[in-house]
mmCIF file of C-alpha atoms in Angstrom:
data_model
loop_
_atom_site.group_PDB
_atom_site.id
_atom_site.type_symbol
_atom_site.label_atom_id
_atom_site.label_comp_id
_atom_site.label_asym_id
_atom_site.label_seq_id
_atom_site.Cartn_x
_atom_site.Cartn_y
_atom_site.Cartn_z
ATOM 1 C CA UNK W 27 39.273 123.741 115.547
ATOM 2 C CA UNK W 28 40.672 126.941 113.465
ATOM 3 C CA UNK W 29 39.405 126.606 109.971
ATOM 4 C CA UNK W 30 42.894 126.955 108.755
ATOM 5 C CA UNK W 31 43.959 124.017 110.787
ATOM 6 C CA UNK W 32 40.927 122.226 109.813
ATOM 7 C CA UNK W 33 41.725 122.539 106.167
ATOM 8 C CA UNK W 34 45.421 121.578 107.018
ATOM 9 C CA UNK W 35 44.044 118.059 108.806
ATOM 10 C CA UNK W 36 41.597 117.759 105.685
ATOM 11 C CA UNK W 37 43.898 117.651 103.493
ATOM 12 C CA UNK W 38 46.178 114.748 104.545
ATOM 13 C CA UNK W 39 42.995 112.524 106.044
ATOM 14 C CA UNK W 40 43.287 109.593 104.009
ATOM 15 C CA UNK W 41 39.818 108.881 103.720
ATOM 16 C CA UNK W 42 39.131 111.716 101.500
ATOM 17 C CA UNK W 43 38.758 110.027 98.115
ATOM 18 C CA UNK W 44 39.346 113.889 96.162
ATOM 19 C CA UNK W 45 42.234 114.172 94.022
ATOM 20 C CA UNK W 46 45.436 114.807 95.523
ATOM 21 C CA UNK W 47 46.763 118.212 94.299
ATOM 22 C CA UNK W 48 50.455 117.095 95.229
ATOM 23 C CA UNK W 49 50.835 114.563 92.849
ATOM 24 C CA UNK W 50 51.666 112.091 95.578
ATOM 25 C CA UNK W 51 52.246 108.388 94.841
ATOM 26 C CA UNK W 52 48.873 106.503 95.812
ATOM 27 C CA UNK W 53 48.537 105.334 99.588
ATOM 28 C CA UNK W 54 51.896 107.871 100.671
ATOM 29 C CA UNK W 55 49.217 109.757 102.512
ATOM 30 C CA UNK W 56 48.137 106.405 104.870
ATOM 31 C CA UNK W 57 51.794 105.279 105.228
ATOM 32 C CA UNK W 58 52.274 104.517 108.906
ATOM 33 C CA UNK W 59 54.905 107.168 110.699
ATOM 34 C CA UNK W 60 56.207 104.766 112.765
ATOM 35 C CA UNK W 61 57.332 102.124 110.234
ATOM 36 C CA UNK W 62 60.323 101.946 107.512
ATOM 37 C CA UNK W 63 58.322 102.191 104.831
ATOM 38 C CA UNK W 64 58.321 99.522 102.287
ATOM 39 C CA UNK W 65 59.734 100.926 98.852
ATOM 40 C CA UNK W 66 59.491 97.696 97.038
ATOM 41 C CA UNK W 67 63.121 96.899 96.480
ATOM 42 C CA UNK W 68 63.286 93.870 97.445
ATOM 43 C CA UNK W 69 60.864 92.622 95.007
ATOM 44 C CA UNK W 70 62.720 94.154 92.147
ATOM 45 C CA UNK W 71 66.462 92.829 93.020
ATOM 46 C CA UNK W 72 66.712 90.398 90.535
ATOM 47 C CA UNK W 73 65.084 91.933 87.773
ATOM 48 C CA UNK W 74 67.438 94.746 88.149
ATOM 49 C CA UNK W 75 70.725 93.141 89.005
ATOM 50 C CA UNK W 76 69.653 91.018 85.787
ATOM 51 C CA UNK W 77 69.301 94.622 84.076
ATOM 52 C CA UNK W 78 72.777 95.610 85.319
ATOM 53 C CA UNK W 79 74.380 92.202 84.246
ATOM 54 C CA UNK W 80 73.124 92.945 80.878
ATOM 55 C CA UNK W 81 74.198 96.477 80.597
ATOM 56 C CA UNK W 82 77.908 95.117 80.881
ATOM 57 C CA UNK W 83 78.713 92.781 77.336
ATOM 58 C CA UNK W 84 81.344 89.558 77.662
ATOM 59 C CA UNK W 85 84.532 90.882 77.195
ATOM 60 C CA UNK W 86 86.330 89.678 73.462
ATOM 61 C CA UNK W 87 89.115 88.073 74.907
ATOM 62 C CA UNK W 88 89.780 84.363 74.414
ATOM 63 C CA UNK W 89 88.795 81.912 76.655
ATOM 64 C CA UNK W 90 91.954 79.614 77.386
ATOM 65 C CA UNK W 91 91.696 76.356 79.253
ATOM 66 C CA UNK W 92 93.686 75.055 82.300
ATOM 67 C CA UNK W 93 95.939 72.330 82.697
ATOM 68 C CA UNK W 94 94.568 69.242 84.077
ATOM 69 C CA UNK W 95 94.647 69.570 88.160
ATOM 70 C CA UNK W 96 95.571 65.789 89.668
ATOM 71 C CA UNK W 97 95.574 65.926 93.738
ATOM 72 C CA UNK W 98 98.918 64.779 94.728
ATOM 73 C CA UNK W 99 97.818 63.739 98.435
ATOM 74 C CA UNK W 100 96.384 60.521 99.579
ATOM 75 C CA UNK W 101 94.883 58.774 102.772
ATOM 76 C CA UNK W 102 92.967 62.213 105.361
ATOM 77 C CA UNK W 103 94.544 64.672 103.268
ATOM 78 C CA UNK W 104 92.735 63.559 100.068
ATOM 79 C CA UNK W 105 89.366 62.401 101.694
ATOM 80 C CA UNK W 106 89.365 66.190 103.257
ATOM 81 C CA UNK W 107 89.919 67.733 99.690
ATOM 82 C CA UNK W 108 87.445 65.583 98.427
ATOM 83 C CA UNK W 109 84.679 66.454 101.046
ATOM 84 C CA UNK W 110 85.254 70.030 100.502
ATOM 85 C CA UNK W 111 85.092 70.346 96.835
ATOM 86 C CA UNK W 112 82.337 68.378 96.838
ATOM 87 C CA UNK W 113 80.368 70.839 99.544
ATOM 88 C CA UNK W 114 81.618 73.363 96.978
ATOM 89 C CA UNK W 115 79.979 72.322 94.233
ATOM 90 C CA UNK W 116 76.645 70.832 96.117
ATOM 91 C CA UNK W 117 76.005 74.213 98.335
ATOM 92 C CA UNK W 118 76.840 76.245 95.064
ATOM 93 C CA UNK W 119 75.036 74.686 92.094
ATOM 94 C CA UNK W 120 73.554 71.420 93.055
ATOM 95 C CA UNK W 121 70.247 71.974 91.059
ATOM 96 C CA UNK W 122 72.894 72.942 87.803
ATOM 97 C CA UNK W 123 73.538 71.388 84.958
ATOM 98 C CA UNK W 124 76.667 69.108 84.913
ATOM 99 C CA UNK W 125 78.308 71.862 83.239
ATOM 100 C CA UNK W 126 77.187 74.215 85.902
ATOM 101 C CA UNK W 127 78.711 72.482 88.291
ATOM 102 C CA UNK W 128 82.169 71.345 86.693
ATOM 103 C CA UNK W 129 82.500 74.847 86.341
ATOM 104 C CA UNK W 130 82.289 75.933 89.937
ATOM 105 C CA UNK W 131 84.647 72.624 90.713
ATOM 106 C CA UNK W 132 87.074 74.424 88.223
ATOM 107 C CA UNK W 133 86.674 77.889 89.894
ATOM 108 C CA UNK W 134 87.700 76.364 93.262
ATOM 109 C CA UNK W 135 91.036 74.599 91.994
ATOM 110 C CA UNK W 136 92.468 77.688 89.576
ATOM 111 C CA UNK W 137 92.072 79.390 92.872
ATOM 112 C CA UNK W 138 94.477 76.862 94.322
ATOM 113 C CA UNK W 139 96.752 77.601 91.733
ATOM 114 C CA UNK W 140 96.824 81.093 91.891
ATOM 115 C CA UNK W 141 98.962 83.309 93.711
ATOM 116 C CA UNK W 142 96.640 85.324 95.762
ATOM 117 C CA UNK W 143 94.651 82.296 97.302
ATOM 118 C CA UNK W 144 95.484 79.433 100.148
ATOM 119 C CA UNK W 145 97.250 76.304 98.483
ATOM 120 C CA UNK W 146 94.728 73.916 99.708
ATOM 121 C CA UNK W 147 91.327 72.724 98.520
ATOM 122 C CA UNK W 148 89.798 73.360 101.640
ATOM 123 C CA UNK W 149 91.973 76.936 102.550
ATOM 124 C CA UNK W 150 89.735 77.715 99.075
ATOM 125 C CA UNK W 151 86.787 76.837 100.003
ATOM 126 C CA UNK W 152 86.792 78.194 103.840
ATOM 127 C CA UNK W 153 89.002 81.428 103.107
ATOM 128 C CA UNK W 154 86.970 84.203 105.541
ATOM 129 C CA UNK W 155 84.622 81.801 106.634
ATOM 130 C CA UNK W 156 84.996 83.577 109.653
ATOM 131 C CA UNK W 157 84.186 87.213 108.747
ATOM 132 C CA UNK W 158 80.133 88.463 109.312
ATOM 133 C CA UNK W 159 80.587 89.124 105.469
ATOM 134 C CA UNK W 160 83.636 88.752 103.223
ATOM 135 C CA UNK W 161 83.392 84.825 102.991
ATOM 136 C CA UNK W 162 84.735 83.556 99.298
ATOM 137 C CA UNK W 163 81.736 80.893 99.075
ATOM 138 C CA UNK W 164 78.498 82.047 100.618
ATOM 139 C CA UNK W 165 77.454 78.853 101.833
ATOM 140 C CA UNK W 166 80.165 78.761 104.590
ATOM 141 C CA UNK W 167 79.311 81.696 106.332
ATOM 142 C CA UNK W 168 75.270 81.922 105.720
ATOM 143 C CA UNK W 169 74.104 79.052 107.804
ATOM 144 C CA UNK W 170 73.696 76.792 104.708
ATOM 145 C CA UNK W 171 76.120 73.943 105.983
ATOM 146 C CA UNK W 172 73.246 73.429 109.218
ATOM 147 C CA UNK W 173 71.228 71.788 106.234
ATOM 148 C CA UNK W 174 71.650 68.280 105.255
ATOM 149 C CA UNK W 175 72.221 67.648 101.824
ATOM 150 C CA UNK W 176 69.873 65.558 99.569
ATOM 151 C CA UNK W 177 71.354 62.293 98.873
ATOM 152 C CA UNK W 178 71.268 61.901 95.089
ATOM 153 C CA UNK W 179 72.304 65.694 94.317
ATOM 154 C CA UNK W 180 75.319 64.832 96.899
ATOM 155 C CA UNK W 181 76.261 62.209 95.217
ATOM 156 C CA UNK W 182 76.233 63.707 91.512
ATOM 157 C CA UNK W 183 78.155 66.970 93.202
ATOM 158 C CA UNK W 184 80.702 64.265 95.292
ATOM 159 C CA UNK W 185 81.061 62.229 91.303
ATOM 160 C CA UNK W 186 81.935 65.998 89.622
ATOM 161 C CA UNK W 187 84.938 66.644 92.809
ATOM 162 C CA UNK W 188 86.147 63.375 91.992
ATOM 163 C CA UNK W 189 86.326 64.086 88.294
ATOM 164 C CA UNK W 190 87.826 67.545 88.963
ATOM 165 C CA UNK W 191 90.861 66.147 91.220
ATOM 166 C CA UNK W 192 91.091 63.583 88.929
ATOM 167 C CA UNK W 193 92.540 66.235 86.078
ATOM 168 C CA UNK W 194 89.209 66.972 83.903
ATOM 169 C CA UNK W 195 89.164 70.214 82.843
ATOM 170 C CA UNK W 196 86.176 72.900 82.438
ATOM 171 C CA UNK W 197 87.492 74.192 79.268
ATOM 172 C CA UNK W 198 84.151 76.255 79.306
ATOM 173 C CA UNK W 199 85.159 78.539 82.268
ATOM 174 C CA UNK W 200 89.445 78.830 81.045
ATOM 175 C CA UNK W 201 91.456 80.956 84.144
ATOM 176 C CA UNK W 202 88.209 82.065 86.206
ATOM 177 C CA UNK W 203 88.846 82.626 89.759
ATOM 178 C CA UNK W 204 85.137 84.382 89.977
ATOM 179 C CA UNK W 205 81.349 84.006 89.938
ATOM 180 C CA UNK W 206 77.972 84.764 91.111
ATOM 181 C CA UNK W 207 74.662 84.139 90.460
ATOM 182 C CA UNK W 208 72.987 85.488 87.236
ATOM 183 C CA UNK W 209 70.301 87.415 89.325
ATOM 184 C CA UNK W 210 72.611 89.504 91.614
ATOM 185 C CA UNK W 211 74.848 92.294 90.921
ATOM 186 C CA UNK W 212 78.287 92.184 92.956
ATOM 187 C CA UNK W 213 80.378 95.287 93.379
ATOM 188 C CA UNK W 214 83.006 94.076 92.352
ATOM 189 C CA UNK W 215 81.647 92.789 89.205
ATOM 190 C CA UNK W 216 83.176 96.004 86.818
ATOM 191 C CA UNK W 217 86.308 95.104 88.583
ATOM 192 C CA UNK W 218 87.611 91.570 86.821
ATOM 193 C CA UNK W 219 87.530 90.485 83.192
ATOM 194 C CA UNK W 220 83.737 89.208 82.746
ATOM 195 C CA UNK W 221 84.335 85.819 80.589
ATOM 196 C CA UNK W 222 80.970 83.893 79.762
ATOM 197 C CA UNK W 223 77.726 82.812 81.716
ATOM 198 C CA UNK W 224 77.379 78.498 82.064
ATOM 199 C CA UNK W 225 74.203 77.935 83.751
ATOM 200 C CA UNK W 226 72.919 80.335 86.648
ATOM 201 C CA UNK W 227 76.452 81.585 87.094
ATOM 202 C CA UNK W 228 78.186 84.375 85.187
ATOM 203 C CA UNK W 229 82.176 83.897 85.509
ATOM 204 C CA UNK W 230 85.322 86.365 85.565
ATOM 205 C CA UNK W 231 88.839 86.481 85.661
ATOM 206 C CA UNK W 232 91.635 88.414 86.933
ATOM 207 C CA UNK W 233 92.048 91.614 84.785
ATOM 208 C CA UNK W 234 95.919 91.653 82.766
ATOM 209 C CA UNK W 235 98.838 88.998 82.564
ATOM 210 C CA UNK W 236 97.420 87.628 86.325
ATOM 211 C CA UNK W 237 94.243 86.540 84.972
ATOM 212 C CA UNK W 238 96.111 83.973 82.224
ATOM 213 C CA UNK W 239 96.890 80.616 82.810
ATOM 214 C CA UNK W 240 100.591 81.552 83.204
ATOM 215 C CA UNK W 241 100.180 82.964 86.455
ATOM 216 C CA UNK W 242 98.862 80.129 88.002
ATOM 217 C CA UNK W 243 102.157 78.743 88.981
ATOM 218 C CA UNK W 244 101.158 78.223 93.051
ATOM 219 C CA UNK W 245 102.123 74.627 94.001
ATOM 220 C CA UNK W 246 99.095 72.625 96.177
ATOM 221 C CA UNK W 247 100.546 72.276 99.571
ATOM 222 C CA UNK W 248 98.376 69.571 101.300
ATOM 223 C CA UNK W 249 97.739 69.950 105.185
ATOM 224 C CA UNK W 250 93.691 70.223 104.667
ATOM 225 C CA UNK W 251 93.017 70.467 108.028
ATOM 226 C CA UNK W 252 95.343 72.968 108.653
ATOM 227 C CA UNK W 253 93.143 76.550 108.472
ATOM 228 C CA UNK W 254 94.520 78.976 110.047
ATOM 229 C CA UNK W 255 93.186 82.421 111.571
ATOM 230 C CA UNK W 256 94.777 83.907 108.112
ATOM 231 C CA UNK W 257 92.613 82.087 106.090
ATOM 232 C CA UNK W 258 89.868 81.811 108.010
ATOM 233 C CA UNK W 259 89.094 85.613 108.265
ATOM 234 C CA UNK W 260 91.162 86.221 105.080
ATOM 235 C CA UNK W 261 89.877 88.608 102.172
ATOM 236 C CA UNK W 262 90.400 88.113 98.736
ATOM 237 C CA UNK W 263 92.349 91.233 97.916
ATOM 238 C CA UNK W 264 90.775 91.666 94.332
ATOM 239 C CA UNK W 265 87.343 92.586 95.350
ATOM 240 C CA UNK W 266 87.779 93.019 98.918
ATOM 241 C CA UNK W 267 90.150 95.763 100.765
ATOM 242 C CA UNK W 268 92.054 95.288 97.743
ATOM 243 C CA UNK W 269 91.180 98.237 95.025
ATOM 244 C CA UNK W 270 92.602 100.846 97.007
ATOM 245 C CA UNK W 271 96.425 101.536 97.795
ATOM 246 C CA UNK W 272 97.393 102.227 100.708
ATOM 247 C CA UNK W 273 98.447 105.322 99.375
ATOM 248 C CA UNK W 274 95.237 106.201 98.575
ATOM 249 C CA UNK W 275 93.995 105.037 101.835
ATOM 250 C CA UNK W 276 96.974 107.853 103.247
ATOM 251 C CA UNK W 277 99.091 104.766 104.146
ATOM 252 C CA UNK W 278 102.604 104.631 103.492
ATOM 253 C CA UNK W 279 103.774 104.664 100.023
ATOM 254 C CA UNK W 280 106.296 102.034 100.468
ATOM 255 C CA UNK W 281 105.724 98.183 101.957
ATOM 256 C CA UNK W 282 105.903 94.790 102.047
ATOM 257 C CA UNK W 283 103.951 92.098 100.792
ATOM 258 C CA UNK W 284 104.651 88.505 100.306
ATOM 259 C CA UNK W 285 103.863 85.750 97.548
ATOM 260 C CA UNK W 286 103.551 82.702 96.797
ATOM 261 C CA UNK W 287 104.994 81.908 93.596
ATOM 262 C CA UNK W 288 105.460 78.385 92.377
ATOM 263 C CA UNK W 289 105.455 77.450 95.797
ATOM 264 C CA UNK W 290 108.292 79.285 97.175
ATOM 265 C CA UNK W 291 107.621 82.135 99.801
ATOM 266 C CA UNK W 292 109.333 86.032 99.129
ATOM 267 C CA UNK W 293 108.950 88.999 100.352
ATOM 268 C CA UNK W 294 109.265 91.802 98.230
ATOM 269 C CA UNK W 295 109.419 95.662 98.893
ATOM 270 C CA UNK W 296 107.088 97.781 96.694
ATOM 271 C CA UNK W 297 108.438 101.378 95.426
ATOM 272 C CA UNK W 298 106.999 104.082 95.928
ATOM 273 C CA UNK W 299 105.477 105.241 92.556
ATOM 274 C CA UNK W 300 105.053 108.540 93.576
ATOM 275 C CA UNK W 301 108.603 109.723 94.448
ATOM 276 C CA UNK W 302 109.622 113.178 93.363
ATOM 277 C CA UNK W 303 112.653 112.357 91.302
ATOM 278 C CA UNK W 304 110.967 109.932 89.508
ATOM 279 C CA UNK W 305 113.990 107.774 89.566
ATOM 280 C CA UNK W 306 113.360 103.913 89.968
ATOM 281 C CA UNK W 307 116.597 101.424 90.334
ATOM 282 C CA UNK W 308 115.549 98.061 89.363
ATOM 283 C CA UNK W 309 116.702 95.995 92.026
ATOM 284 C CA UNK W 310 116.234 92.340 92.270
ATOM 285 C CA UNK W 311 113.395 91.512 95.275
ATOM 286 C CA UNK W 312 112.217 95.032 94.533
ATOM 287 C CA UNK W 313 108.541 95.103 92.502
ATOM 288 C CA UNK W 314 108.740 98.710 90.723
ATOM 289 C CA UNK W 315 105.997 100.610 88.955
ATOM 290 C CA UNK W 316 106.220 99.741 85.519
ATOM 291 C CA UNK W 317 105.915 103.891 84.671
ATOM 292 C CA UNK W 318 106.699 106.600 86.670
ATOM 293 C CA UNK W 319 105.721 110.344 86.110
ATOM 294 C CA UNK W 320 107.150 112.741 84.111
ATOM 295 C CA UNK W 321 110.009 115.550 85.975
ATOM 296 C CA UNK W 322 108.829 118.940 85.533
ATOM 297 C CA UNK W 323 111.842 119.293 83.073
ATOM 298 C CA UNK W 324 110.493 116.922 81.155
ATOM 299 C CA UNK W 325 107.022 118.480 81.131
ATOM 300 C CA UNK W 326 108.544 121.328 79.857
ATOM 301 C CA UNK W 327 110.460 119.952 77.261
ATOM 302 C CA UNK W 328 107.740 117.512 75.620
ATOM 303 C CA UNK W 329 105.375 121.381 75.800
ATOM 304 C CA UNK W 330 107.698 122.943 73.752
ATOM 305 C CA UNK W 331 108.406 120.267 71.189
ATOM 306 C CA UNK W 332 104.491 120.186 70.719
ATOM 307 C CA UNK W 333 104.345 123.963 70.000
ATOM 308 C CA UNK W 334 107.510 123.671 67.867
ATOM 309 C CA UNK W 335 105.683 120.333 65.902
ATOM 310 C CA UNK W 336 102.284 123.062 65.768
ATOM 311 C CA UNK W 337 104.346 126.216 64.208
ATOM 312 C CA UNK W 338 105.582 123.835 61.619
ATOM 313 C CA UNK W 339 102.397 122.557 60.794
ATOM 314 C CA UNK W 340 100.769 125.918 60.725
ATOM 315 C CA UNK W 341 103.384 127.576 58.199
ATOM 316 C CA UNK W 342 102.790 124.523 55.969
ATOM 317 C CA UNK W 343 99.095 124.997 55.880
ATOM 318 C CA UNK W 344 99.907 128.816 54.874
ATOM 319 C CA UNK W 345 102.228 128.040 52.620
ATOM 320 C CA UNK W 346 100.040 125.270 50.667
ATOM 321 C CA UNK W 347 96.857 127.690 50.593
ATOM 322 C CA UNK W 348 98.774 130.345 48.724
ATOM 323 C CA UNK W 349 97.927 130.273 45.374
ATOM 324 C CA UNK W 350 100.846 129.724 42.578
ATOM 325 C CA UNK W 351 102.048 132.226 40.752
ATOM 326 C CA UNK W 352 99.853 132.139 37.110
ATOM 327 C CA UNK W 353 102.455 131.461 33.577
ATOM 328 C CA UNK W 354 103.060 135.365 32.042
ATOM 329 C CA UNK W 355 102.071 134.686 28.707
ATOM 330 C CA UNK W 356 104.408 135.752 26.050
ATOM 331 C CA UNK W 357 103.229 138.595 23.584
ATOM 332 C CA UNK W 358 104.053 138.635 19.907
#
């Protein structure tokens, strides 16, 4: 072998025990080619979503509790409710505290209250159930549900449903329609109004007036066995597919949506917020953007008034640091 080549191999053979002049991390020379290598992430998730929890303080916003919840629904419709609140709160936080799991029971119904979510206990619970990833609750779409539950922790997690439909309130947890576990870091986490940790879990709301419990004003509609494709492979549009704008997305600038407020069904056309003359007619069924941008008239105008507001300002600071004419003292 060429000595040059020689040295070349000698130099990465790992069983030289000599210093290595490269400063590489110990064993990178023996790491097998043909293999991801192992960086050690895995081992280091929870310490560091923990980290990044941490780095992020409660917000200083009060905390303000629901009204009760009672299930208006009897005979399959209630029994279905009941089943899936309690898988709810068993697959979530069955080794929790009662608190723990209260609170979860609390998350699930303020969702069917809200606006943005199905109107049925179970639509909560399964909404994109479907989807490889996306699912609100993880245990509906990670194979957990193959498992049977244990007995006793069913029926403490079955007693906290009942409680929950029953109109007791997790003051604790107020208007959250979000959670996850204290050692993982979501996304979406900077994204929602983070409210207090109760247990394992660390809970959030919706960020402005819909994240208050005046916006809950959807109506529960019953039908529990009714899931449809919607809700099935649905999204929840604050975390998910929901922080961009079409616009943004180069979509166009003016659509449709529809809620469900109080119970009653509208669709609504959204302005475009954008639009040159920056003119926006408020018209009933129309949702308009609260502020629109300033004309280029108007840009010029509020420039001037700011260098007019500056020249006045200026002379006065000249005309204080001039010193006052000194007395002439009178001779004789």
């Amino acid at each position: 072998m060429d000595p040059a080549m020689r040295a070349l191999a000698a130099r990465h053979d790992p069983g030289q025990r000599r210093p290595d002049l490269w400063n590489r991390p110990e064993g990178w020379a023996s790491l097998d080619i043909a293999e991801v290598p192992d960086l050690g992430f895995a081992t280091t998730e929870g310490q560091t979503a923990e980290e990044l929890n941490a780095l992020r303080p409660f917000a200083d916003l009060p905390i303000r509790p629901m009204k009760p919840f009672v299930l208006q629904a009897s005979g399959e419709d209630r029994e279905r409710a009941l089943q899936c609140l309690t898988e709810a709160v068993y697959y979530e936080a069955a080794r929790e505290p009662g608190v723990g799991q209260e609170a979860v029971a609390q998350v699930v119904l303020n969702r069917v209250r809200h606006p943005a979510y199905p109107k049925s206990v179970c639509g909560v619970v399964y909404q994109g159930s479907a989807r490889a990833t996306g699912c609100q609750f993880t245990f509906t779409c990670d194979g957990s549900l193959r498992w049977a539950p244990e007995p006793a922790l069913w029926r403490q997690a079955r007693r906290v449903a009942e409680r929950a439909l029953s109109g007791y309130v997790a003051k604790q947890v107020g208007s959250a329609t979000h959670y996850h576990a204290a050692y993982v870091a979501p996304y979406w986490a900077p994204t929602l109004v983070k409210m207090t940790q109760v247990g394992a879990h660390i809970f959030y709301r919706w960020t402005g007036p819909w994240g208050e419990p005046a916006a809950f004003t959807g109506r529960y509609a019953g039908r529990e066995a009714y899931l449809t494709p919607a809700v099935l492979g649905g999204v929840d549009a604050r975390t998910q597919g929901g922080l961009l704008s079409p616009e943004a997305q180069g979509g166009p600038a003016e659509r449709q949506i529809t809620l469900a407020v109080a119970g009653e069904v509208r669709t609504y056309t959204v302005a475009d917020p954008t639009a040159a003359d920056g003119e926006r007619t408020r018209v009933r069924g129309v949702i308009s953007a609260p502020r629109r941008k300033p004309t280029a008239d108007e840009v010029r105008m509020i420039n001037q008034n700011l260098e007019a507001l500056e020249r006045s300002l200026d002379s006065g600071k000249a005309a204080s640091a001039t010193p006052p004419p000194q007395p002439v003292k009178a001779s004789g």
